[in-house]
Coordinates of C-alpha atoms in Angstrom, one line a residue:
M1 CA 94.5 119.3 124.9
T2 CA 95.5 115.7 124.5
V3 CA 96.6 114.6 121.3
L4 CA 96.5 110.7 120.6
R5 CA 99.2 109.2 117.8
P6 CA 98.6 105.5 117.6
K7 CA 101.5 103.6 116.4
E8 CA 100.7 99.9 114.8
H9 CA 102.7 97.2 115.4
L10 CA 102.3 95.3 111.8
Q11 CA 102.1 91.5 111.4
Q12 CA 104.0 90.6 108.5
D13 CA 104.6 87.2 107.1
V14 CA 107.8 86.8 104.9
E15 CA 107.3 83.2 103.4
P16 CA 105.1 83.8 100.7
V17 CA 107.3 86.2 99.1
A18 CA 110.5 84.2 99.9
A19 CA 108.6 81.3 98.2
M20 CA 107.8 83.3 95.2
Y21 CA 111.5 84.0 95.0
R22 CA 112.6 80.6 95.5
D23 CA 110.0 78.7 93.0
M24 CA 110.3 82.1 90.5
G25 CA 113.5 83.0 90.9
T26 CA 114.6 86.6 91.5
A27 CA 113.9 88.7 88.2
Q28 CA 110.1 87.0 87.7
A29 CA 109.4 87.2 91.6
E30 CA 110.4 90.9 91.8
Q31 CA 108.3 91.6 88.7
V32 CA 105.2 89.8 90.3
V33 CA 105.7 91.0 93.7
T34 CA 106.4 94.8 92.2
R35 CA 102.8 94.5 90.5
A36 CA 101.1 93.0 93.3
L37 CA 102.5 96.0 95.6
G38 CA 101.2 97.9 92.5
E39 CA 98.0 96.7 92.8
L40 CA 97.5 96.9 96.4
A41 CA 98.2 100.3 96.3
L42 CA 96.2 101.2 93.6
T43 CA 93.1 99.2 95.3
M44 CA 94.0 101.3 98.6
A45 CA 93.7 104.7 97.0
G46 CA 90.4 103.7 95.1
L47 CA 89.0 102.5 98.7
A48 CA 90.3 105.9 99.9
Q49 CA 88.8 108.1 97.3
Q50 CA 85.1 106.0 97.9
V51 CA 85.4 106.6 101.5
R52 CA 86.3 110.1 100.8
S53 CA 83.2 110.4 98.3
H54 CA 80.8 108.3 100.7
D55 CA 80.3 106.0 97.9
L56 CA 79.9 102.6 99.7
T57 CA 79.1 101.1 96.3
N58 CA 80.9 97.6 95.9
L59 CA 83.3 98.9 99.0
A60 CA 83.0 95.4 100.7
R61 CA 84.0 93.7 97.9
Q62 CA 87.1 95.9 97.4
L63 CA 87.8 95.4 101.0
R64 CA 87.8 91.6 100.5
R65 CA 90.0 91.9 97.4
L66 CA 92.4 94.3 99.5
Q67 CA 92.3 91.4 101.9
R68 CA 93.1 88.7 99.7
M69 CA 95.9 90.7 98.1
S70 CA 97.5 91.3 101.7
E71 CA 97.5 87.8 102.8
H72 CA 99.2 86.8 99.4
L73 CA 101.8 89.0 100.2
G74 CA 102.4 88.3 103.4
M75 CA 100.8 91.6 104.8
I76 CA 98.9 89.8 108.0
S77 CA 97.7 93.2 109.8
L78 CA 96.9 94.7 106.5
G79 CA 94.6 91.9 105.4
L80 CA 93.1 91.6 109.1
V81 CA 92.2 95.3 109.4
A82 CA 90.5 95.2 105.8
A83 CA 88.3 92.4 107.3
D84 CA 87.7 94.5 110.3
V85 CA 86.4 97.3 108.2
R86 CA 84.4 95.3 105.9
N87 CA 82.7 93.7 108.8
C88 CA 81.8 97.4 110.3
L89 CA 80.6 98.5 106.8
E90 CA 78.2 95.1 107.1
Q91 CA 77.1 95.6 110.4
G92 CA 76.4 99.4 109.4
D93 CA 78.2 100.5 112.3
S94 CA 79.1 103.8 110.9
T95 CA 81.2 105.0 114.3
A96 CA 83.4 102.0 114.3
F97 CA 83.7 102.4 110.4
S98 CA 85.2 105.2 110.8
A99 CA 87.8 104.3 114.0
V100 CA 88.6 101.1 112.0
W101 CA 88.9 102.9 108.7
A102 CA 91.7 105.2 110.2
R103 CA 93.5 102.4 111.5
L104 CA 93.2 100.6 107.9
L105 CA 94.9 103.9 106.6
R106 CA 98.0 103.7 109.1
V107 CA 98.2 100.2 108.4
A108 CA 98.4 100.7 105.0
E109 CA 100.9 103.2 104.9
R110 CA 103.4 101.7 107.2
S111 CA 102.9 98.3 105.2
L112 CA 103.7 100.0 102.2
A113 CA 106.5 101.9 103.4
V114 CA 108.2 98.8 104.8
D115 CA 107.6 96.5 101.8
K116 CA 111.0 97.1 100.4
G117 CA 112.5 96.1 103.7
L118 CA 110.1 92.9 103.8
L119 CA 111.6 92.0 100.4
D120 CA 115.0 92.4 100.9
Q121 CA 114.6 90.5 104.3
S122 CA 113.3 87.3 102.2
L123 CA 116.2 87.0 99.7

């Protein structure tokens, strides 16, 4: 039996976060970024709950929100995969949706796990 363990290469742009730190100062930027990361995590958790319960109501809108939030924080891969999931949903391709959704979960997990390192690099 073969077990696949995909490892995602994350694309991130530290410039949006670095710009916040330059423009707002460390204390205020840290609050803004921390709040945004919390909202992103909550949005992802809400999406996961919707998918688990097969509730597709407003799922495309929430995926678009996740995409915008990701882009605002320089999380390029997360934003791109969120757009891909939305596209699969809109196309009605349940097989592709399942595969790309699994990818989104992996990318989100890795993106949120490395966000602290990203912030440290931007200072």
